[in-house]
Short mmCIF file of C-alpha atoms in Angstrom, two decimals:
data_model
loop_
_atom_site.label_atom_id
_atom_site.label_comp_id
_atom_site.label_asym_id
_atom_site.label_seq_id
_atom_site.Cartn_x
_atom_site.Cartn_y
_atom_site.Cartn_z
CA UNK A 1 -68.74 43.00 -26.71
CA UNK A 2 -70.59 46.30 -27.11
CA UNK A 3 -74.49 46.44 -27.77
CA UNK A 4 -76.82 49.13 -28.43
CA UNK A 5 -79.99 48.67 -28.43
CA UNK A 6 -82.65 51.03 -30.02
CA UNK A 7 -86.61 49.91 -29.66
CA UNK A 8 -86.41 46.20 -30.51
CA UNK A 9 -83.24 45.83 -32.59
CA UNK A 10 -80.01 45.01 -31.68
CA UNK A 11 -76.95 45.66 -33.15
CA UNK A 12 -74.14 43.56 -31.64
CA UNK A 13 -70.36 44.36 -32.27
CA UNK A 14 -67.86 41.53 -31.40
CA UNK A 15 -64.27 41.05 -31.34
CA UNK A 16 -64.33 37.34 -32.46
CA UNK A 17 -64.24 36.75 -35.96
CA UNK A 18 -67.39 36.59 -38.01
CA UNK A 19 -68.57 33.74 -40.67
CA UNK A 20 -67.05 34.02 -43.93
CA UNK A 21 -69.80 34.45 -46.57
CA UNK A 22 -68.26 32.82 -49.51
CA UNK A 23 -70.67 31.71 -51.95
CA UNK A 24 -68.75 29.24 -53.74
CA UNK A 25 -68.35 26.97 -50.87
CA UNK A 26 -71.45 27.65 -48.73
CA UNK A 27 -73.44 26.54 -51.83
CA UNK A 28 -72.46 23.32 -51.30
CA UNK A 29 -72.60 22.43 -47.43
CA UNK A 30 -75.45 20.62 -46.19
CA UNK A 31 -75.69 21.86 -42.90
CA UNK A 32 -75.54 25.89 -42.93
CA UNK A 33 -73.92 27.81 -40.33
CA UNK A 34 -76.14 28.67 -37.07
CA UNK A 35 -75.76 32.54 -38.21
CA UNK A 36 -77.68 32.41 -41.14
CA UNK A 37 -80.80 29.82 -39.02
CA UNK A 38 -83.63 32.37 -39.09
CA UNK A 39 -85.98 31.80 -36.01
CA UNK A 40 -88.51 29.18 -37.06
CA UNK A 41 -91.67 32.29 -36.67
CA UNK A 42 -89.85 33.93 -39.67
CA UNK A 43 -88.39 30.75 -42.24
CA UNK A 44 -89.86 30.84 -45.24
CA UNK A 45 -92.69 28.95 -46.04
CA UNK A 46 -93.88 26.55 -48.70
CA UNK A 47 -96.82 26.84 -51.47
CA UNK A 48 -97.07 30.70 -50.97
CA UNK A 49 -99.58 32.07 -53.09
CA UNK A 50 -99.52 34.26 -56.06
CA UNK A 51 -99.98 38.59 -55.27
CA UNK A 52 -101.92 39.65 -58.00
CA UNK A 53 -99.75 42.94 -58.57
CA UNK A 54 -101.51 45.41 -61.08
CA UNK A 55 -99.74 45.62 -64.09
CA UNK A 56 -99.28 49.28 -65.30
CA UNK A 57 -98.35 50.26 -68.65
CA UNK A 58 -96.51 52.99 -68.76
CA UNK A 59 -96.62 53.61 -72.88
CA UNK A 60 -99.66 55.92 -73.04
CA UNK A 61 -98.49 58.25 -69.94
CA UNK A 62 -95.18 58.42 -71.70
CA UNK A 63 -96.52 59.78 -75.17
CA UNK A 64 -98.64 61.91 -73.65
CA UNK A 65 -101.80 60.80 -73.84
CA UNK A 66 -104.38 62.31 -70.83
CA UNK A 67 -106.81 59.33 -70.75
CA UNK A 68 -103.81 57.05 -70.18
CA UNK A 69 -101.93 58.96 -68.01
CA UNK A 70 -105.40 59.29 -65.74
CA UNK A 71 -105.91 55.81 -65.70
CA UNK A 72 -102.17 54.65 -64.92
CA UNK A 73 -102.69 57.26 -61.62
CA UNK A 74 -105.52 55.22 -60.46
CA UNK A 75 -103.72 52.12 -60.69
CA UNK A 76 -100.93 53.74 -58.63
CA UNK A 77 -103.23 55.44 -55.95
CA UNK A 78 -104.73 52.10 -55.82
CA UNK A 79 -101.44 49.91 -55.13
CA UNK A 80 -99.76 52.11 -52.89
CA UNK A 81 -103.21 52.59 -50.13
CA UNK A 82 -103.09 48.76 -50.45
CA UNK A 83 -99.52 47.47 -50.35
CA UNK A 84 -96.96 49.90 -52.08
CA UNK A 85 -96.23 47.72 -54.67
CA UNK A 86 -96.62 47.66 -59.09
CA UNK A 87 -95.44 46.68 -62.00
CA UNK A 88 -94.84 48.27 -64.87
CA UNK A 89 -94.52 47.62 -68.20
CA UNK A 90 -93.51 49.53 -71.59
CA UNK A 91 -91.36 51.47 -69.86
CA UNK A 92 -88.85 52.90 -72.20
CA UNK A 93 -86.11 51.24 -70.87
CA UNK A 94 -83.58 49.92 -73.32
CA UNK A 95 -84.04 45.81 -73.33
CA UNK A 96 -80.12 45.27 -73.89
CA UNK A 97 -78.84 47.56 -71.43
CA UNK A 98 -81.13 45.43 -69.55
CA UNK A 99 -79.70 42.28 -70.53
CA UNK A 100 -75.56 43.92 -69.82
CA UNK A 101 -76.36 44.57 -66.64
CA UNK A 102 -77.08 40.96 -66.15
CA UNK A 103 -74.38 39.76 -68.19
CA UNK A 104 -71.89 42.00 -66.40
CA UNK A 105 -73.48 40.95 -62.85
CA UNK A 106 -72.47 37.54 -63.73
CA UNK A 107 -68.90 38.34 -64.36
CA UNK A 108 -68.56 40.04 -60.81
CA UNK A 109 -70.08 37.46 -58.65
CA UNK A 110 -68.10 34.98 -59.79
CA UNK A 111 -64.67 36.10 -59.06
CA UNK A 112 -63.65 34.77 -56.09
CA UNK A 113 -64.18 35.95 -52.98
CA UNK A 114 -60.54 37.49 -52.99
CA UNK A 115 -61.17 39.49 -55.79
CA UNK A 116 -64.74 40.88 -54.94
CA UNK A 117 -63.06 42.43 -51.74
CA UNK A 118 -61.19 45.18 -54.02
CA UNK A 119 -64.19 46.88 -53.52
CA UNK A 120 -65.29 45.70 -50.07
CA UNK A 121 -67.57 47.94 -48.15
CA UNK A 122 -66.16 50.19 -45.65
CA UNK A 123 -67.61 50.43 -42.19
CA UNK A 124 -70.47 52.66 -42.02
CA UNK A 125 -71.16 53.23 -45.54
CA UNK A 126 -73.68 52.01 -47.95
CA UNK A 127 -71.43 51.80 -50.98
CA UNK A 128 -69.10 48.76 -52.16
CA UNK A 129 -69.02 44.94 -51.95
CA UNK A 130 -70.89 42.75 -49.35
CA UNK A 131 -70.50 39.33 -48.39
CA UNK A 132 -73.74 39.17 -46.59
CA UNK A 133 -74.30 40.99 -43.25
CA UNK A 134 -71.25 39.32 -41.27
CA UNK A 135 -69.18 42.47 -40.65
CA UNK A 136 -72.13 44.45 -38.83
CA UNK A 137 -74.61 41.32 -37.27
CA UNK A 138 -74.00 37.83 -35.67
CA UNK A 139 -77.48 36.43 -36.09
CA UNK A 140 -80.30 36.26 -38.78
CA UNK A 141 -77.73 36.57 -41.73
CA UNK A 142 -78.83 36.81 -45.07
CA UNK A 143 -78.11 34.15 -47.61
CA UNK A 144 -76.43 36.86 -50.30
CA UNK A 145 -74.04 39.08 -51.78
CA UNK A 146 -74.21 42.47 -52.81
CA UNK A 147 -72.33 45.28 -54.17
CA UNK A 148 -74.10 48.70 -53.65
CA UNK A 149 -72.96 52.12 -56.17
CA UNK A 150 -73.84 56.06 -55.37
CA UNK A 151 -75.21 57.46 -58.16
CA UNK A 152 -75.37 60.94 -58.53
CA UNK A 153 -77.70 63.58 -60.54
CA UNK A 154 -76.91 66.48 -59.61
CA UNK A 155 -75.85 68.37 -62.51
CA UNK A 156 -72.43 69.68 -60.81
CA UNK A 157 -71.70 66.45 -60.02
CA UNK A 158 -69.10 63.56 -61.43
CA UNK A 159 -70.88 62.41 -64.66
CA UNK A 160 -69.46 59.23 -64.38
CA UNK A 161 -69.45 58.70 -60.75
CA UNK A 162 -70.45 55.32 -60.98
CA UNK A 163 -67.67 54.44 -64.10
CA UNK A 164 -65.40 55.92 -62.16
CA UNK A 165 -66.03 54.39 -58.99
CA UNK A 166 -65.82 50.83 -60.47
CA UNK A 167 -62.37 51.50 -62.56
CA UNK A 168 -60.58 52.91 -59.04
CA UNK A 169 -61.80 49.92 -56.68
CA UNK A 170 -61.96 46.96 -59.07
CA UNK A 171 -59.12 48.22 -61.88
CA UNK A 172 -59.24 49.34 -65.61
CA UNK A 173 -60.24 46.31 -66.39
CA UNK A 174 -63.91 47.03 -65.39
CA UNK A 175 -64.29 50.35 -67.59
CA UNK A 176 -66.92 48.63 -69.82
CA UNK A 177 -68.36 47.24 -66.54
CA UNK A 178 -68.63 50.33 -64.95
CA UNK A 179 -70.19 52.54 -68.44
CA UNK A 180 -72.73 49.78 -68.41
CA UNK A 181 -73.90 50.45 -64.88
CA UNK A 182 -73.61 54.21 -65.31
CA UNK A 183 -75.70 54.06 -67.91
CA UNK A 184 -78.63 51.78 -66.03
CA UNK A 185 -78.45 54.26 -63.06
CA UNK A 186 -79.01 56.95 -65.72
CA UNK A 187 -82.21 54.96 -66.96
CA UNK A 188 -83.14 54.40 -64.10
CA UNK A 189 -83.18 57.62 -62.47
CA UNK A 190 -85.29 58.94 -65.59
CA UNK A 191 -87.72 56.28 -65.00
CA UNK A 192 -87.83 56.98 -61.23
CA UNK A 193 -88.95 60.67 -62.33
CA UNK A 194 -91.29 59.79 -64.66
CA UNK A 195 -92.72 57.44 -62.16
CA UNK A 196 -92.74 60.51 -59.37
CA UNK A 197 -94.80 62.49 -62.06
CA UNK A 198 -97.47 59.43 -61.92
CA UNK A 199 -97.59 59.58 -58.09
CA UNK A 200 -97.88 63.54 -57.96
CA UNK A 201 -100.61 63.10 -59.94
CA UNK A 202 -102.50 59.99 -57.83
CA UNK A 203 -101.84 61.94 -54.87
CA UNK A 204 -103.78 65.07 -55.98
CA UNK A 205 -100.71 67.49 -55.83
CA UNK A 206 -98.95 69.13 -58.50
CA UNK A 207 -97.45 66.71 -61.22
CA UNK A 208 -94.20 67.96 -61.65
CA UNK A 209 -93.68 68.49 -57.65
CA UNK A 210 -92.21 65.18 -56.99
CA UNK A 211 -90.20 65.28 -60.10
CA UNK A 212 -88.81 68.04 -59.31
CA UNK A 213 -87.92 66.97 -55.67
CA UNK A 214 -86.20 64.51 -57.11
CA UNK A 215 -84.28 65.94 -59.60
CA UNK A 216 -81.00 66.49 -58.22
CA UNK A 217 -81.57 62.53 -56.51
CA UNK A 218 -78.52 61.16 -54.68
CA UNK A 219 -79.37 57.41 -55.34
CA UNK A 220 -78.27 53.79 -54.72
CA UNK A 221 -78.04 51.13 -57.12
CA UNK A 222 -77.25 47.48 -55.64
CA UNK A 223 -76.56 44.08 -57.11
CA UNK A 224 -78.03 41.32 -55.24
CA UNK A 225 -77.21 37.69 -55.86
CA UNK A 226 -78.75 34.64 -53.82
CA UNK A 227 -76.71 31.58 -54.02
CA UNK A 228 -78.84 28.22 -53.79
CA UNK A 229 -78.89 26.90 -50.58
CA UNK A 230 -78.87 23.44 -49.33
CA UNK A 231 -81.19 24.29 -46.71
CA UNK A 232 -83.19 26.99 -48.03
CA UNK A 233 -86.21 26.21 -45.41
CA UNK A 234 -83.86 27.59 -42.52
CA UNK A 235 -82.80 30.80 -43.83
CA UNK A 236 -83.96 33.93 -46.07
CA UNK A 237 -82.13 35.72 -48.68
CA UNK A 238 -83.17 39.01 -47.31
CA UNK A 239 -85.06 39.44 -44.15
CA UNK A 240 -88.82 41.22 -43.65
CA UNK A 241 -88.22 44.99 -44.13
CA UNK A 242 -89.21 47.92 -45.60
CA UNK A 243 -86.97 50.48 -47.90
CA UNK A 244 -85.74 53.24 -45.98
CA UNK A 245 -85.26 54.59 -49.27
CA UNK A 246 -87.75 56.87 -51.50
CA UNK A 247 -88.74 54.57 -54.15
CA UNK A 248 -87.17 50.72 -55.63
CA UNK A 249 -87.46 49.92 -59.09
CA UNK A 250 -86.34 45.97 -59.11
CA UNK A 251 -85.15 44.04 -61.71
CA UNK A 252 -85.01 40.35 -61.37
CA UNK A 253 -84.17 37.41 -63.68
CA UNK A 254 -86.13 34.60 -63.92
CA UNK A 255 -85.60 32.51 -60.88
CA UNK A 256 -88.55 33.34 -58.21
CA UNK A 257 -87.67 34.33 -55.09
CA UNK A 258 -89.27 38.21 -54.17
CA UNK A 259 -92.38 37.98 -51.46
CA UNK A 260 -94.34 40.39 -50.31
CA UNK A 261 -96.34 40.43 -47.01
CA UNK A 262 -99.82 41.34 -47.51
CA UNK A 263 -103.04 40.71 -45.67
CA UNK A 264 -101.29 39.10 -43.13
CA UNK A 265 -99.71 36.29 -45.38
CA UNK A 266 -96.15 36.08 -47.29
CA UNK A 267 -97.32 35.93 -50.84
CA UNK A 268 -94.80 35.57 -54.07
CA UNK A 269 -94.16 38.24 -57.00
CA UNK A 270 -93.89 36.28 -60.62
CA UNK A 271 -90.58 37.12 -62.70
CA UNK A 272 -91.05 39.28 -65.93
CA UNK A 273 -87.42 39.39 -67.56
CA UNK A 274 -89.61 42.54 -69.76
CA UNK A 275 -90.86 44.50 -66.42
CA UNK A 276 -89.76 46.28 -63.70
CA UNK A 277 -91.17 45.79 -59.72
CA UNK A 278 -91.90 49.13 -58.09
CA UNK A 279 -92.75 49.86 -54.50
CA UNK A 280 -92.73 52.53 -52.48
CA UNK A 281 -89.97 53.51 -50.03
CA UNK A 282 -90.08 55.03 -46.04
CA UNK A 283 -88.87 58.24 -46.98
CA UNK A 284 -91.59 58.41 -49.97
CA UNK A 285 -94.30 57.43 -46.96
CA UNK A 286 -93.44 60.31 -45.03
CA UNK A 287 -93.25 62.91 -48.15
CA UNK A 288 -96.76 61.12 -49.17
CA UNK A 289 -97.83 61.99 -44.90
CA UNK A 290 -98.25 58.31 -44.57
CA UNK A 291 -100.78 58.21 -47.46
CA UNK A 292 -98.82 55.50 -49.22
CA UNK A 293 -97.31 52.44 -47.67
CA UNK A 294 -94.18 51.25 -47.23
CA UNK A 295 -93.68 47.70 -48.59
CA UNK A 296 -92.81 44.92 -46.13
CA UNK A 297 -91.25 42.02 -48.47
CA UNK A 298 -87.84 39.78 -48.67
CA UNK A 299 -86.28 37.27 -50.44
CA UNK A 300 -86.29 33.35 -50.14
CA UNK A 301 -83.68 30.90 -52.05
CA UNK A 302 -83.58 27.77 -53.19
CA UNK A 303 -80.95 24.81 -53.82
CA UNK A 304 -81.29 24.47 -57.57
CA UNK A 305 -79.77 27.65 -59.27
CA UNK A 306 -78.69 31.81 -57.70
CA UNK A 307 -80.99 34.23 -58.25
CA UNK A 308 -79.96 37.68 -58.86
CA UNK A 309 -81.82 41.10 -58.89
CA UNK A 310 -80.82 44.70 -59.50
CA UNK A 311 -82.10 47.21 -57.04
CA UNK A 312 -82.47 51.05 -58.09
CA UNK A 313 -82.64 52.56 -55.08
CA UNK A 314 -84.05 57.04 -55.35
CA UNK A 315 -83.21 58.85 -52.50
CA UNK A 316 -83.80 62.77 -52.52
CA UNK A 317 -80.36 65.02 -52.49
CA UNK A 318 -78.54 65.60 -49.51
CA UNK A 319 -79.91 68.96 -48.46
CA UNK A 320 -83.53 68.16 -49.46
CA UNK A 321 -85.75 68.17 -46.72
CA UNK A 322 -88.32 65.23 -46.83
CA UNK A 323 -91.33 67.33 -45.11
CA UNK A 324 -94.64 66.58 -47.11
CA UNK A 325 -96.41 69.23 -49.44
CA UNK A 326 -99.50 71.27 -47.70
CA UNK A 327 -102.05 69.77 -49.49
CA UNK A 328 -101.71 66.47 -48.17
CA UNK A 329 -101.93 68.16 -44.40
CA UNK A 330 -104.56 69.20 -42.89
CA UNK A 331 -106.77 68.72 -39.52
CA UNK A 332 -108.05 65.60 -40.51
CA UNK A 333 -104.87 63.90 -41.55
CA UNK A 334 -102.38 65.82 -39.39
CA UNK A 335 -98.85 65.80 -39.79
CA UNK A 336 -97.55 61.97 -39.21
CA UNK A 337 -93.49 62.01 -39.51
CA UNK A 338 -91.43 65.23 -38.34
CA UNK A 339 -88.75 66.96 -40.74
CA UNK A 340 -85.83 64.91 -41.98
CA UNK A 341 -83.31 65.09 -44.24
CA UNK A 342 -82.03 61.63 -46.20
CA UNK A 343 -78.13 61.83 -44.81
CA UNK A 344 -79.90 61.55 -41.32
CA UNK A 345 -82.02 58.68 -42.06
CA UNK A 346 -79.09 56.39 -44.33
CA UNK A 347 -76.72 57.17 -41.24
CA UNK A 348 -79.26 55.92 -38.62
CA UNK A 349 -79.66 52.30 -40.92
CA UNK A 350 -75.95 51.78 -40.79
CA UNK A 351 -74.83 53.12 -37.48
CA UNK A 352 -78.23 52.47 -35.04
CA UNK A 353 -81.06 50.17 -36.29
CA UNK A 354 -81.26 47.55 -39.10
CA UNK A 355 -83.89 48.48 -41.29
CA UNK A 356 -87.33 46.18 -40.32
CA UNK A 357 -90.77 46.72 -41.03
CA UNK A 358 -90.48 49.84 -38.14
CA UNK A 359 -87.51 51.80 -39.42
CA UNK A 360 -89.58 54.75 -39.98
CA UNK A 361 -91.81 55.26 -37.20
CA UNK A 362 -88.51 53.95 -34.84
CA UNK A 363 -86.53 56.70 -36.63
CA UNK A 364 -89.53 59.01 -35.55
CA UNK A 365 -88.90 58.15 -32.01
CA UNK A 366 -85.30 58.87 -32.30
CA UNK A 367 -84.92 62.37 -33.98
CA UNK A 368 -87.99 63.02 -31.04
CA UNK A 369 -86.02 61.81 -28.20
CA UNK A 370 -83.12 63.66 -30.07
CA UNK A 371 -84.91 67.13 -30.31
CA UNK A 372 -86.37 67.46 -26.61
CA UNK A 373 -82.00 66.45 -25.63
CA UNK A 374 -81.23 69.63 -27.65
CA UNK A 375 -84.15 71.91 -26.21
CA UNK A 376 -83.20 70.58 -22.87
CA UNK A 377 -79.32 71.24 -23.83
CA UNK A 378 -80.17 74.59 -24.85
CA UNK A 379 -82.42 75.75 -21.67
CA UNK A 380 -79.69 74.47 -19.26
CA UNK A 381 -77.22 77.12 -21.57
CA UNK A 382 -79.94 79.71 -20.91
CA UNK A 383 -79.83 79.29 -17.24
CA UNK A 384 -76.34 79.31 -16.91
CA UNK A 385 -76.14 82.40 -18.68
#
């Protein structure tokens, strides 16, 4: 067994072979395997109370009107100093394209297990199917399936890179599936720019500077689904962390399950088939100079019915540095994060450390530690010359 350990995470690679996360069986046991037990500090717990989330209607700011656009920026600035986290509403998004992705998430998650592999993640990437975490951990599994797409904007770019993606790995069979999801990343990436417009503006920089950092965004989209659990008090669906990614725009149906952790309690997010959960991202943190929060939150289950969720997640293009502008520097509130780019921040979540409430500041430490190797390195050349 190999381990490497990186501040207080541990990522464990075994030669035995790991749990098989099939959904259609493990819905039914009544005692879960000890992989997916969560320590008792961290199980979920019951009667969590409601976060009152502001509610943020995006209709004025999107027509154009001043007074609206104003007050939606307050509402922003105000979330993301407290937790990271809105909702928003009247967002422009089409309703049925809403309601396909959800149809079509259905039809993938329940092939069988079988089947869902065609498009089983690779080792080291972030892109294809996932039968929870059993291929890269041992311990504190999480009760769910995914399957994570790269979607592109960059204009010189595959226009159907998620289509295209889908009809290779799964078949022709899925081109419908796959124009459906190329078409939410689409909507979703324009509402993940108009969004970066709101938070230039709440941050006191230019409005378009965000938007335009973002233009070219080299994104995630990922389809969760949470299987009920006979023993949902032992486990989580997903585990306390924060995004590593720029910015989340979540789309759940109607079965609770999304928590956020906020003065020092676990509270619960209410569904709203018509709105979308926002909340800001690591990288976004460090472009914002630690202004705005990252959101700590997970996911519980329960042992009536799946949940299921669609994740947008923005990430700036590969060669954009994620350094923030000057105006949000200065000797009062000093540089927090150094220089990074987002290829060097997605490879450190799947090769070094599994993303917790510390990613960021642990990721810090590392490209540190990393720099002073290199300027050590590079003396040692000096001398030798």
């Amino acid at each position: 067994m190999a381990i490497e350990c990186i501040g207080t995470t541990t990522t464990t690679t075994t030669t035995s072979t790991p749990p098989v996360f099939d959904s259609s069986v493990l819905q039914h046991q009544k005692n879960i395997p000890q992989q997916f037990i969560w320590p008792d500090e961290e199980k979920p717990r019951p009667n969590a109370p409601q976060l009152q989330v502001p509610l943020i209607n995006l209709a004025g700011f999107l027509s154009g009107d001043p007074a609206e656009a104003v007050e939606a920026s307050r509402l922003v600035d105000e979330a993301c100093q407290k937790h990271g986290f809105f909702i928003v509403v009247n967002h422009g998004v089409d309703p049925q394209l809403v309601a396909d992705a959800h149809r079509y998430m259905d039809d993938f998650f329940e092939l069988s297990l079988l089947e869902k592999q065609r498009a089983l993640r690779k080792a080291g990437e972030s892109y294809g199917y996932a039968s929870s975490f059993t291929g890269r951990f041992s311990s504190k599994l999480p009760w769910k399936e995914t399957l994570s797409l790269r979607y592109s904007a960059e204009r010189n770019s595959s226009n159907n890179i998620v289509k295209d993606y889908l009809r290779n790995v799964m078949g022709e069979g899925f081109e419908q599936f796959g124009s459906v999801y190329q078409n939410y990343c689409e909507a979703m990436s324009r509402l993940c720019l108009e969004i970066m417009e709101l938070l230039g503006m709440s941050l006191g920089v230019d409005r378009a500077l965000f938007k335009e950092f973002f233009q070219d965004n080299d994104s995630i989209m990922r389809l969760n689904y949470y299987p009920p659990c006979q023993k949902p008090d032992l486990t989580l669906g997903t585990g306390p962390h924060c995004d590593p990614t720029s910015l989340t725009i979540l789309h759940q149906d109607q079965v609770g399950g999304l928590q956020v952790f906020v003065d020092d309690e676990w509270c619960n997010v209410s569904s709203n088939f018509d709105a979308f959960v926002v909340n800001i991202g690591d990288t976004f943190m460090a472009l914002s100079n630690g202004k705005y929060k990252s959101c700590l939150h997970r996911a519980v289950v329960n042992s009536q019915v799946a949940r299921k969720s669609m994740a947008f997640f923005l990430c700036p293009g590969n060669d954009k540095v994620v350094s923030p502008p000057t105006e949000l520097v200065d000797h009062l509130s000093p540089r927090v994060y150094p220089d990074f780019t987002w290829p060097m921040l997605l490879e450190f979540t799947q090769k070094h450390y599994r993303a917790d409430m510390k990613t960021l500041q642990t990721f810090s430490n590392w490209l540190h530690h990393k720099g002073v190797e290199i300027e050590r390195y590079g003396s040692e050349e000096r001398k030798e010359d």
